[in-house]
Amino acid sequence: MDAGSQKATGTLTGKPLLYFTSIFVSLGVFLFGYDQGVMSGIITGPYFLQYFQEPTRAQLGTMVAILEIGALVWLTGVVSSLMVGRVGDIIGRRRTIFYGSMVFVVGGAFQAFAVGMDSMIVGRVISGFGVGMLSTIVPVYQSEISPADHRGRLACIEFTGNIVGYAASVWVDYLCSFIESDFSWRLPLLLQCLMGSLLCVGSLIISETPRWLLDNDHDAEGIIVIANLHAGGDTEHPRAKQEFNEIKENVLIMRAEGERSYADMWRKYKKRLLIAMSSQAFAQLNGINVISYYAPLVFEEAGWTGRDAILMTGLNALVYVASTVPPWFLVDHWGRRPILLSGAIIMAFSLSMISYSIYLDIALTPTLTVFFVIVYNAFFGYSWGPIPWLYPPEILPLSVRAKGASLSTATNWAFNWVVGEMTPVLQEVIEWRLYLLHAFFCCMSFVLVYFTYPETKGISLEEMDQIFGDASIVPTPLAQDDLEAEIESDGGILQHRMSVEDEELDPLGVSRPSEEQAFINRRSTDKSDRQHGHPE
């Protein structure tokens, strides 16, 4: 952990720092969206088809969906025994973002300079490794730096970054389609490397999350990050002290339970995991990647051809981006459940109408198909797009958050691969009935949310145990006294640790040991005052 990075963002503190950091790390999901969408326009281009010797629909499906295999392999630990969740716990959220972006850049280079189908697939797999890391750790990072009353908004802003990446890839594909050479498909793929490099460099500047810092006993750095994010940089501010106490108490409770394996996590938090995994599964089964990956093919099926199909995809992408903005303001006001429920209904209706329009095969079919695709995309962007990325990391406890988020994201990638692999084949075999299949899944997701998903708006991460009724410890007055005594003991250790860590800070560090020590020294006085009824 590079302690000095905690002040490397300059003079920004409070909400400006919080929003700057959130928007910047959203570049990680921007890459996710760009890499998902960039193939949709490329695979219909004449130079791409000629270079790869007119690949079949099945070969196109493999080339597109192999990205998910790379992500899934990384997430499920097929290559090694470590999942990305475990890596994030060991080296930190920030370093995982750094390494994930590096891997992504390498994969993008393989794709941009591909000399055949094999090298293109290798590049897609490598990019999948990087995307798998980023798509897991960025939501965890986001949830751990966000206050409860802004967590939903910041997660939705993150998802907007994902869709901006998708929209950017579509328009890059469209503009590059005017290039009369192989650069028409190589240039869009090469741009991935530029954006991945930007995230790689930026990850050296952003701070580590306070929850990871306190969980790994970097308390001095943790209080600085908390103060910078939530208290204007003042380590003595009551909100900074309260946040520090709540996180540290939760850390000590989890530590008392011991290391949690994946089996332990499943036994104790099965309901939370099933909700987290199901939300990501239905985010794919509800049909979005039928549009995201193969929108030009959908529009060609409806009557639009060539570059016009890519143009329609680009217009749809702009509406898609716009649709992700309303949840910024609604998710922490309405809550998660109403957004998911209303989105599922409209999406089911829109998919049914897409199916019916293609079935009719009349003069209005191209127009009707574009209209209902846009409506579907808009309501996905408002509901089942952002919320499944917000829900898993916010409902999982700190001790298993990265591991649980890894499993839920692996579920997303698994179903992502199934949809990506099967769509071009099913478009040929069952044609217009494909959209009815996904409409059915939308209806199933409505039932699941209505009966099993709790509302989590405004609930702090440390209070989620009360929502699910699986709290590790329900402190009695005596247990609370013991816990506070342990925190006080930890505070004494912290003073010594700070004096050691301050000597190890890199030149970018601006630690303030005297203020931190004063904060720790005053904790005993503050608790004594509260016990005797004095205000803090």
Coordinates of C-alpha atoms in Angstrom, one line a residue:
M1 CA 0.0 0.0 0.0
D2 CA 1.5 3.3 -1.1
A3 CA 0.4 5.5 1.8
G4 CA 1.4 8.7 0.0
S5 CA -1.3 8.4 -2.6
Q6 CA -4.0 9.4 -0.1
K7 CA -3.4 13.1 -0.7
A8 CA -2.2 12.8 -4.3
T9 CA -5.6 14.1 -5.6
G10 CA -4.5 17.6 -4.7
T11 CA -6.7 20.1 -2.8
L12 CA -10.0 18.4 -3.6
T13 CA -11.9 17.2 -0.5
G14 CA -15.5 16.4 0.3
K15 CA -18.1 16.0 -2.5
P16 CA -15.8 17.3 -5.2
L17 CA -13.2 14.6 -4.4
L18 CA -15.9 12.0 -4.0
Y19 CA -17.4 12.7 -7.4
F20 CA -14.1 13.1 -9.1
T21 CA -12.9 9.8 -7.8
S22 CA -16.2 8.0 -8.7
I23 CA -16.3 9.4 -12.2
F24 CA -12.6 8.6 -12.8
V25 CA -12.9 4.9 -11.7
S26 CA -15.9 4.7 -13.9
L27 CA -13.4 4.6 -16.7
G28 CA -13.0 1.0 -15.7
V29 CA -16.6 0.2 -16.6
F30 CA -16.2 2.5 -19.6
L31 CA -13.7 0.1 -20.9
F32 CA -16.1 -2.8 -20.1
G33 CA -18.8 -1.1 -22.2
Y34 CA -16.5 -0.1 -25.0
D35 CA -15.1 -3.6 -25.4
Q36 CA -18.6 -5.1 -25.4
G37 CA -19.9 -2.7 -28.0
V38 CA -16.9 -2.3 -30.3
M39 CA -17.4 -5.7 -32.0
S40 CA -21.0 -5.0 -32.9
G41 CA -20.2 -2.5 -35.7
I42 CA -16.9 -4.2 -36.7
I43 CA -18.4 -7.6 -37.5
T44 CA -20.7 -6.2 -40.2
G45 CA -17.9 -4.2 -42.0
P46 CA -16.8 -5.5 -45.4
Y47 CA -13.0 -5.2 -44.7
F48 CA -13.4 -7.1 -41.5
L49 CA -15.4 -9.9 -43.1
Q50 CA -13.0 -10.0 -46.0
Y51 CA -9.9 -10.2 -43.8
F52 CA -11.4 -13.0 -41.7
Q53 CA -12.7 -14.8 -44.8
E54 CA -16.4 -14.4 -44.3
P55 CA -16.9 -16.0 -40.9
T56 CA -20.2 -17.8 -40.2
R57 CA -22.7 -16.6 -37.6
A58 CA -21.4 -19.2 -35.1
Q59 CA -17.8 -18.0 -35.6
L60 CA -18.9 -14.4 -35.1
G61 CA -20.7 -15.5 -31.9
T62 CA -17.5 -17.1 -30.6
M63 CA -15.3 -14.1 -31.5
V64 CA -17.6 -11.8 -29.6
A65 CA -18.5 -13.9 -26.7
I66 CA -15.0 -15.2 -26.0
L67 CA -14.4 -12.0 -24.0
E68 CA -16.8 -13.4 -21.4
I69 CA -14.9 -16.6 -21.2
G70 CA -11.7 -14.7 -20.4
A71 CA -13.5 -12.7 -17.7
L72 CA -15.2 -15.8 -16.3
V73 CA -11.9 -17.8 -16.2
W74 CA -10.3 -15.0 -14.2
L75 CA -13.3 -14.6 -11.9
T76 CA -13.8 -18.3 -11.1
G77 CA -10.2 -19.1 -10.6
V78 CA -9.9 -21.8 -13.3
V79 CA -6.3 -20.6 -14.0
S80 CA -5.4 -20.3 -10.4
S81 CA -6.8 -20.8 -7.0
L82 CA -7.2 -17.1 -6.4
M83 CA -10.3 -15.2 -7.5
V84 CA -10.3 -11.6 -8.2
G85 CA -12.2 -11.1 -5.0
R86 CA -9.3 -12.6 -3.0
V87 CA -6.8 -10.6 -5.0
G88 CA -8.7 -7.4 -4.1
D89 CA -8.7 -8.4 -0.5
I90 CA -4.9 -9.0 -0.5
I91 CA -3.4 -6.2 -2.6
G92 CA -6.2 -3.7 -2.3
R93 CA -8.9 -2.3 -4.6
R94 CA -6.7 0.3 -6.1
R95 CA -3.9 -2.0 -7.2
T96 CA -6.4 -4.5 -8.6
I97 CA -7.7 -1.7 -10.8
F98 CA -4.1 -1.0 -11.9
Y99 CA -3.3 -4.6 -12.8
G100 CA -6.7 -5.1 -14.5
S101 CA -6.2 -2.1 -16.7
M102 CA -2.6 -3.3 -17.7
V103 CA -4.0 -6.7 -18.7
F104 CA -6.8 -5.0 -20.7
V105 CA -4.2 -2.9 -22.7
V106 CA -2.3 -6.0 -23.6
G107 CA -5.5 -7.7 -24.8
G108 CA -6.5 -4.6 -26.8
A109 CA -3.1 -4.7 -28.6
F110 CA -3.5 -8.3 -29.6
Q111 CA -6.9 -7.5 -31.1
A112 CA -5.8 -4.4 -32.9
F113 CA -2.8 -6.2 -34.5
A114 CA -4.6 -9.5 -35.1
V115 CA -3.3 -11.5 -38.1
G116 CA -6.0 -14.1 -38.0
M117 CA -9.0 -15.5 -36.1
D118 CA -6.7 -17.2 -33.6
S119 CA -4.8 -14.1 -32.5
M120 CA -8.1 -12.1 -32.4
I121 CA -9.6 -14.7 -30.0
V122 CA -6.4 -14.7 -27.9
G123 CA -6.7 -10.9 -27.6
R124 CA -10.4 -11.2 -26.6
V125 CA -9.5 -13.7 -23.9
I126 CA -6.8 -11.5 -22.5
S127 CA -9.1 -8.5 -22.5
G128 CA -11.6 -10.7 -20.7
F129 CA -9.1 -11.2 -17.9
G130 CA -8.7 -7.5 -17.5
V131 CA -12.4 -6.7 -17.8
G132 CA -13.2 -9.4 -15.3
M133 CA -10.9 -7.8 -12.8
L134 CA -12.3 -4.3 -13.5
S135 CA -16.0 -5.2 -13.6
T136 CA -15.7 -6.9 -10.2
I137 CA -13.5 -4.5 -8.3
V138 CA -14.8 -1.1 -9.5
P139 CA -18.3 -1.6 -8.0
V140 CA -16.6 -2.7 -4.8
Y141 CA -14.4 0.4 -4.8
Q142 CA -17.4 2.6 -5.5
S143 CA -19.5 1.2 -2.7
E144 CA -16.7 1.5 -0.2
I145 CA -16.0 5.2 -0.7
S146 CA -19.7 6.2 -1.0
P147 CA -21.8 7.5 1.9
A148 CA -25.2 5.8 2.4
D149 CA -27.2 8.7 1.1
H150 CA -25.2 9.0 -2.1
R151 CA -24.2 5.4 -2.7
G152 CA -27.0 4.7 -5.2
R153 CA -26.4 7.9 -7.2
L154 CA -22.6 7.2 -7.5
A155 CA -23.2 3.6 -8.5
C156 CA -25.6 4.8 -11.2
I157 CA -23.1 7.4 -12.4
E158 CA -20.6 4.5 -12.7
F159 CA -23.1 2.6 -14.9
T160 CA -23.5 5.6 -17.1
G161 CA -19.8 5.4 -17.6
N162 CA -20.3 1.9 -18.9
I163 CA -23.0 2.9 -21.4
V164 CA -21.0 6.0 -22.5
G165 CA -18.2 3.4 -23.3
Y166 CA -20.7 1.4 -25.3
A167 CA -22.1 4.4 -27.2
A168 CA -18.6 5.6 -27.9
S169 CA -17.6 2.3 -29.4
V170 CA -20.7 2.3 -31.7
W171 CA -20.0 5.8 -33.0
V172 CA -16.3 5.1 -33.4
D173 CA -17.3 2.0 -35.5
Y174 CA -19.7 4.2 -37.6
L175 CA -17.1 6.9 -38.3
C176 CA -14.3 4.3 -39.0
S177 CA -16.7 2.5 -41.4
F178 CA -15.9 5.3 -43.9
I179 CA -12.2 4.3 -43.9
E180 CA -11.5 2.3 -47.1
S181 CA -8.9 -0.2 -45.6
D182 CA -8.4 -2.6 -42.7
F183 CA -7.9 0.4 -40.4
S184 CA -11.7 0.6 -40.4
W185 CA -11.7 -2.2 -37.8
R186 CA -8.2 -2.0 -36.4
L187 CA -8.5 1.6 -35.3
P188 CA -11.5 1.1 -33.0
L189 CA -9.7 -1.8 -31.4
L190 CA -6.5 0.2 -31.0
L191 CA -8.3 3.0 -29.1
Q192 CA -8.9 0.5 -26.3
C193 CA -5.2 0.6 -25.5
L194 CA -5.2 4.4 -25.1
M195 CA -8.1 4.4 -22.7
G196 CA -6.8 1.5 -20.7
S197 CA -3.5 3.2 -20.3
L198 CA -5.2 6.3 -19.0
L199 CA -6.9 4.3 -16.3
C200 CA -3.7 2.5 -15.5
V201 CA -1.9 5.8 -14.8
G202 CA -4.8 7.3 -12.9
S203 CA -5.0 4.3 -10.6
L204 CA -1.7 5.4 -9.2
I205 CA -3.3 8.7 -8.1
I206 CA -6.6 7.8 -6.6
S207 CA -6.8 6.8 -2.9
E208 CA -7.4 3.3 -1.5
T209 CA -10.8 2.7 0.1
P210 CA -11.0 3.5 3.8
R211 CA -12.7 0.1 4.5
W212 CA -9.8 -1.8 3.0
L213 CA -7.3 0.4 4.8
L214 CA -8.9 -0.2 8.2
D215 CA -9.4 -3.9 7.5
N216 CA -5.7 -4.1 6.9
D217 CA -4.7 -1.9 9.9
H218 CA -3.6 1.1 7.9
D219 CA -5.7 3.2 10.4
A220 CA -3.6 6.4 10.0
E221 CA -4.2 6.5 6.3
G222 CA -7.8 5.4 6.7
I223 CA -8.8 8.4 8.8
I224 CA -7.1 10.7 6.3
V225 CA -9.1 9.2 3.4
I226 CA -12.4 9.3 5.4
A227 CA -11.8 12.9 6.3
N228 CA -10.9 13.8 2.7
L229 CA -14.0 12.1 1.3
H230 CA -16.6 13.0 3.9
A231 CA -15.4 15.8 6.2
G232 CA -13.6 18.3 4.1
G233 CA -10.1 17.0 5.1
D234 CA -10.7 17.5 8.8
T235 CA -9.7 14.4 10.7
E236 CA -11.3 15.9 13.9
H237 CA -14.7 16.4 12.3
P238 CA -17.5 14.4 14.2
R239 CA -18.6 12.8 10.9
A240 CA -15.0 11.5 10.2
K241 CA -14.8 10.2 13.8
Q242 CA -18.2 8.5 13.5
E243 CA -17.4 6.9 10.2
F244 CA -14.0 5.7 11.5
N245 CA -15.6 4.2 14.6
E246 CA -18.4 2.4 12.7
I247 CA -16.0 0.9 10.1
K248 CA -13.4 -0.1 12.7
E249 CA -16.0 -1.7 15.0
N250 CA -17.3 -3.7 12.0
V251 CA -13.8 -4.8 11.1
L252 CA -13.2 -6.0 14.6
I253 CA -16.4 -8.0 14.7
M254 CA -15.6 -9.6 11.3
R255 CA -12.0 -10.3 12.5
A256 CA -13.3 -12.0 15.7
E257 CA -15.1 -14.5 13.4
G258 CA -11.9 -15.4 11.6
E259 CA -11.1 -15.8 7.9
R260 CA -14.2 -16.6 5.8
S261 CA -13.8 -19.1 3.1
Y262 CA -16.2 -19.3 0.1
A263 CA -17.9 -22.2 1.8
D264 CA -18.4 -20.2 5.0
M265 CA -19.7 -17.3 3.0
W266 CA -22.2 -19.5 1.3
R267 CA -23.4 -21.1 4.6
K268 CA -23.8 -17.8 6.5
Y269 CA -24.8 -15.4 3.7
K270 CA -26.7 -17.7 1.3
K271 CA -29.7 -15.4 0.9
R272 CA -27.5 -12.4 0.2
L273 CA -25.4 -14.3 -2.4
L274 CA -28.4 -15.7 -4.2
I275 CA -29.9 -12.2 -4.5
A276 CA -26.6 -10.8 -5.7
M277 CA -26.1 -13.5 -8.2
S278 CA -29.7 -13.6 -9.4
S279 CA -29.6 -9.8 -10.0
Q280 CA -26.6 -10.2 -12.3
A281 CA -28.1 -13.3 -14.0
F282 CA -31.3 -11.5 -14.9
A283 CA -29.4 -8.4 -16.1
Q284 CA -28.3 -10.7 -18.9
L285 CA -31.3 -13.0 -19.3
N286 CA -33.5 -9.9 -19.7
G287 CA -31.9 -9.6 -23.2
I288 CA -29.7 -6.5 -23.2
N289 CA -26.8 -8.1 -25.0
V290 CA -29.1 -9.3 -27.9
I291 CA -29.1 -5.5 -28.6
S292 CA -25.6 -4.5 -27.3
Y293 CA -23.6 -7.2 -29.1
Y294 CA -25.7 -7.6 -32.2
A295 CA -27.8 -4.4 -32.7
P296 CA -26.7 -4.0 -36.3
L297 CA -27.7 -7.6 -37.0
V298 CA -31.1 -6.9 -35.3
F299 CA -31.6 -3.8 -37.5
E300 CA -30.5 -5.7 -40.6
E301 CA -33.1 -8.4 -39.7
A302 CA -35.7 -5.6 -39.5
G303 CA -34.7 -4.2 -42.9
W304 CA -31.9 -1.7 -42.3
T305 CA -28.7 -2.6 -44.1
G306 CA -25.0 -1.9 -44.1
R307 CA -23.9 1.5 -42.6
D308 CA -27.5 2.4 -41.9
A309 CA -27.8 -0.4 -39.4
I310 CA -24.7 0.9 -37.6
L311 CA -26.2 4.5 -37.7
M312 CA -29.5 3.2 -36.1
T313 CA -27.4 1.5 -33.5
G314 CA -25.6 4.8 -32.8
L315 CA -28.9 6.7 -32.4
N316 CA -30.1 4.0 -30.0
A317 CA -26.9 4.2 -28.0
L318 CA -27.4 8.0 -27.5
V319 CA -30.9 7.3 -26.0
Y320 CA -29.4 4.5 -24.0
V321 CA -26.9 6.9 -22.4
A322 CA -29.6 9.5 -21.7
S323 CA -31.7 6.8 -20.0
T324 CA -29.0 6.2 -17.4
V325 CA -29.2 9.7 -16.0
P326 CA -32.7 9.7 -14.3
P327 CA -31.6 6.9 -11.8
W328 CA -28.9 9.3 -10.5
F329 CA -31.8 11.3 -8.9
L330 CA -34.3 8.5 -8.3
V331 CA -32.4 5.6 -6.8
D332 CA -31.8 7.2 -3.4
H333 CA -35.3 8.7 -3.4
W334 CA -37.6 6.0 -4.8
G335 CA -35.3 3.1 -3.9
R336 CA -34.0 0.0 -5.7
R337 CA -37.2 -2.1 -5.8
P338 CA -39.5 0.3 -7.6
I339 CA -36.9 0.9 -10.4
L340 CA -36.3 -2.8 -11.0
L341 CA -40.0 -3.6 -11.0
S342 CA -41.1 -0.8 -13.4
G343 CA -38.2 -1.5 -15.7
A344 CA -39.0 -5.2 -15.9
I345 CA -42.6 -4.5 -17.0
I346 CA -41.7 -2.0 -19.8
M347 CA -38.8 -4.2 -21.0
A348 CA -41.1 -7.2 -21.3
F349 CA -43.6 -5.2 -23.3
S350 CA -41.0 -3.7 -25.6
L351 CA -39.4 -7.1 -26.4
S352 CA -42.8 -8.6 -27.1
M353 CA -43.5 -5.7 -29.6
I354 CA -40.1 -6.2 -31.3
S355 CA -41.0 -9.8 -31.8
Y356 CA -44.4 -9.0 -33.1
S357 CA -43.1 -6.3 -35.5
I358 CA -40.6 -8.6 -37.1
Y359 CA -43.2 -11.3 -37.3
L360 CA -45.6 -9.0 -39.2
D361 CA -42.9 -8.2 -41.8
I362 CA -44.7 -5.1 -43.2
A363 CA -43.5 -1.8 -44.5
L364 CA -43.5 -0.3 -41.0
T365 CA -41.4 -3.2 -39.5
P366 CA -38.0 -1.4 -39.7
T367 CA -39.4 1.8 -38.0
L368 CA -41.4 -0.2 -35.3
T369 CA -38.3 -2.3 -34.5
V370 CA -36.1 0.7 -34.1
F371 CA -38.7 2.4 -31.9
F372 CA -39.2 -0.5 -29.5
V373 CA -35.5 -1.3 -29.4
I374 CA -34.9 2.2 -28.2
V375 CA -37.7 2.0 -25.6
Y376 CA -36.3 -1.3 -24.4
N377 CA -32.8 0.0 -24.2
A378 CA -34.0 3.2 -22.4
F379 CA -35.8 1.2 -19.7
F380 CA -32.9 -1.2 -19.3
G381 CA -30.5 1.7 -18.8
Y382 CA -32.9 3.1 -16.2
S383 CA -33.3 -0.1 -14.2
W384 CA -31.7 -3.5 -14.8
G385 CA -28.6 -1.8 -16.1
P386 CA -27.3 0.1 -13.1
I387 CA -29.1 -1.6 -10.1
P388 CA -27.5 -5.1 -10.4
W389 CA -24.1 -3.5 -10.2
L390 CA -25.1 -1.5 -7.1
Y391 CA -26.9 -4.2 -5.2
P392 CA -24.3 -7.0 -4.7
P393 CA -21.5 -4.9 -3.1
E394 CA -23.9 -3.0 -0.9
I395 CA -25.7 -6.0 0.6
L396 CA -22.6 -8.1 1.2
P397 CA -20.6 -7.6 4.5
L398 CA -17.0 -6.3 4.5
S399 CA -15.5 -9.7 5.3
V400 CA -16.8 -11.3 2.1
R401 CA -17.6 -8.2 0.0
A402 CA -14.9 -8.7 -2.6
K403 CA -15.4 -12.5 -2.7
G404 CA -19.2 -12.2 -3.0
A405 CA -19.0 -9.5 -5.6
S406 CA -16.6 -11.7 -7.6
L407 CA -19.2 -14.5 -7.5
S408 CA -22.0 -12.2 -8.6
T409 CA -20.0 -10.8 -11.4
A410 CA -18.9 -14.3 -12.5
T411 CA -22.6 -15.0 -12.8
N412 CA -23.0 -12.0 -15.0
W413 CA -20.2 -13.1 -17.2
A414 CA -21.5 -16.7 -17.4
F415 CA -24.9 -15.6 -18.6
N416 CA -23.3 -12.9 -20.7
W417 CA -21.3 -15.6 -22.5
V418 CA -24.4 -17.8 -23.0
V419 CA -26.4 -14.9 -24.5
G420 CA -23.5 -13.7 -26.7
E421 CA -22.7 -17.2 -28.0
M422 CA -26.3 -18.3 -28.7
T423 CA -27.9 -15.1 -30.1
P424 CA -26.6 -15.2 -33.7
V425 CA -27.5 -18.8 -33.9
L426 CA -31.0 -18.4 -32.4
Q427 CA -31.6 -15.4 -34.7
E428 CA -31.3 -17.8 -37.6
V429 CA -33.2 -20.7 -36.0
I430 CA -36.1 -19.3 -34.1
E431 CA -36.0 -15.8 -35.6
W432 CA -38.6 -13.4 -34.0
R433 CA -39.4 -15.8 -31.2
L434 CA -36.0 -15.0 -29.6
Y435 CA -37.3 -11.7 -28.2
L436 CA -40.3 -13.5 -26.6
L437 CA -37.9 -15.7 -24.7
H438 CA -36.2 -12.7 -23.2
A439 CA -39.6 -11.0 -22.5
F440 CA -40.4 -14.1 -20.4
F441 CA -37.3 -13.7 -18.4
C442 CA -38.2 -10.0 -17.8
C443 CA -41.5 -11.3 -16.3
M444 CA -39.6 -13.8 -14.1
S445 CA -37.3 -11.0 -12.8
F446 CA -40.4 -9.0 -11.8
V447 CA -41.7 -11.9 -9.7
L448 CA -38.3 -12.5 -8.1
V449 CA -37.7 -8.9 -7.1
Y450 CA -41.3 -8.4 -5.8
F451 CA -41.0 -11.4 -3.4
T452 CA -37.4 -11.6 -2.4
Y453 CA -35.4 -8.3 -2.8
P454 CA -35.3 -6.1 0.3
E455 CA -35.1 -2.3 -0.1
T456 CA -31.6 -0.9 0.8
K457 CA -31.8 2.8 0.1
G458 CA -30.3 5.0 2.8
I459 CA -28.9 2.0 4.8
S460 CA -25.2 2.1 5.6
L461 CA -23.0 -0.8 4.6
E462 CA -22.4 -1.6 8.3
E463 CA -26.2 -1.8 9.0
M464 CA -27.1 -4.3 6.3
D465 CA -27.1 -7.1 8.8
Q466 CA -30.3 -5.8 10.3
I467 CA -32.0 -5.9 6.9
F468 CA -31.1 -9.6 6.3
G469 CA -31.3 -10.7 10.0
D470 CA -27.9 -12.5 9.8
A471 CA -25.8 -10.2 12.0
S472 CA -22.6 -11.7 13.2
I473 CA -22.9 -10.3 16.7
V474 CA -25.9 -8.5 18.3
P475 CA -24.0 -6.5 21.0
T476 CA -25.4 -6.6 24.5
P477 CA -24.4 -3.7 26.7
L478 CA -21.6 -5.8 28.1
A479 CA -20.5 -6.9 24.7
Q480 CA -20.5 -3.3 23.5
D481 CA -18.3 -2.3 26.4
D482 CA -15.9 -5.1 25.5
L483 CA -15.9 -4.0 21.9
E484 CA -15.2 -0.4 22.8
A485 CA -12.4 -1.6 25.1
E486 CA -10.9 -3.5 22.1
I487 CA -11.1 -0.4 19.9
E488 CA -9.4 1.6 22.6
S489 CA -6.7 -1.0 22.8
D490 CA -6.4 -0.8 19.0
G491 CA -6.2 2.9 19.3
G492 CA -3.2 2.6 21.6
I493 CA -1.5 0.3 19.0
L494 CA -2.5 2.8 16.3
Q495 CA -0.4 5.6 17.8
H496 CA 2.7 3.4 17.6
R497 CA 1.8 2.3 14.1
M498 CA 1.4 5.9 12.9
S499 CA 4.8 6.9 14.1
V500 CA 6.3 3.9 12.2
E501 CA 4.2 4.5 9.0
D502 CA 4.9 8.2 8.9
E503 CA 8.6 7.3 8.4
E504 CA 7.6 5.1 5.4
L505 CA 5.5 7.5 3.5
D506 CA 6.6 8.2 -0.1
P507 CA 7.4 11.8 -1.2
L508 CA 3.8 12.4 -2.2
G509 CA 2.5 11.7 1.3
V510 CA 1.2 14.6 3.4
S511 CA 0.3 12.7 6.5
R512 CA -0.5 14.8 9.6
P513 CA 0.6 12.7 12.6
S514 CA 0.0 15.3 15.2
E515 CA -3.7 15.7 14.2
E516 CA -4.2 11.9 14.0
Q517 CA -2.6 11.3 17.4
A518 CA -4.7 14.1 18.8
F519 CA -7.8 12.4 17.3
I520 CA -6.9 9.1 18.9
N521 CA -6.1 10.7 22.3
R522 CA -9.5 12.4 22.3
R523 CA -11.4 9.2 21.7
S524 CA -11.3 8.2 25.3
T525 CA -12.4 11.7 26.4
D526 CA -15.3 11.6 23.9
K527 CA -16.5 8.2 25.1
S528 CA -16.2 9.3 28.7
D529 CA -18.3 12.4 28.0
R530 CA -21.0 10.3 26.3
Q531 CA -21.1 7.8 29.2
H532 CA -21.8 10.8 31.5
G533 CA -24.4 12.4 29.3
H534 CA -22.2 15.2 28.0
P535 CA -22.6 16.1 24.3
E536 CA -19.8 15.3 21.9

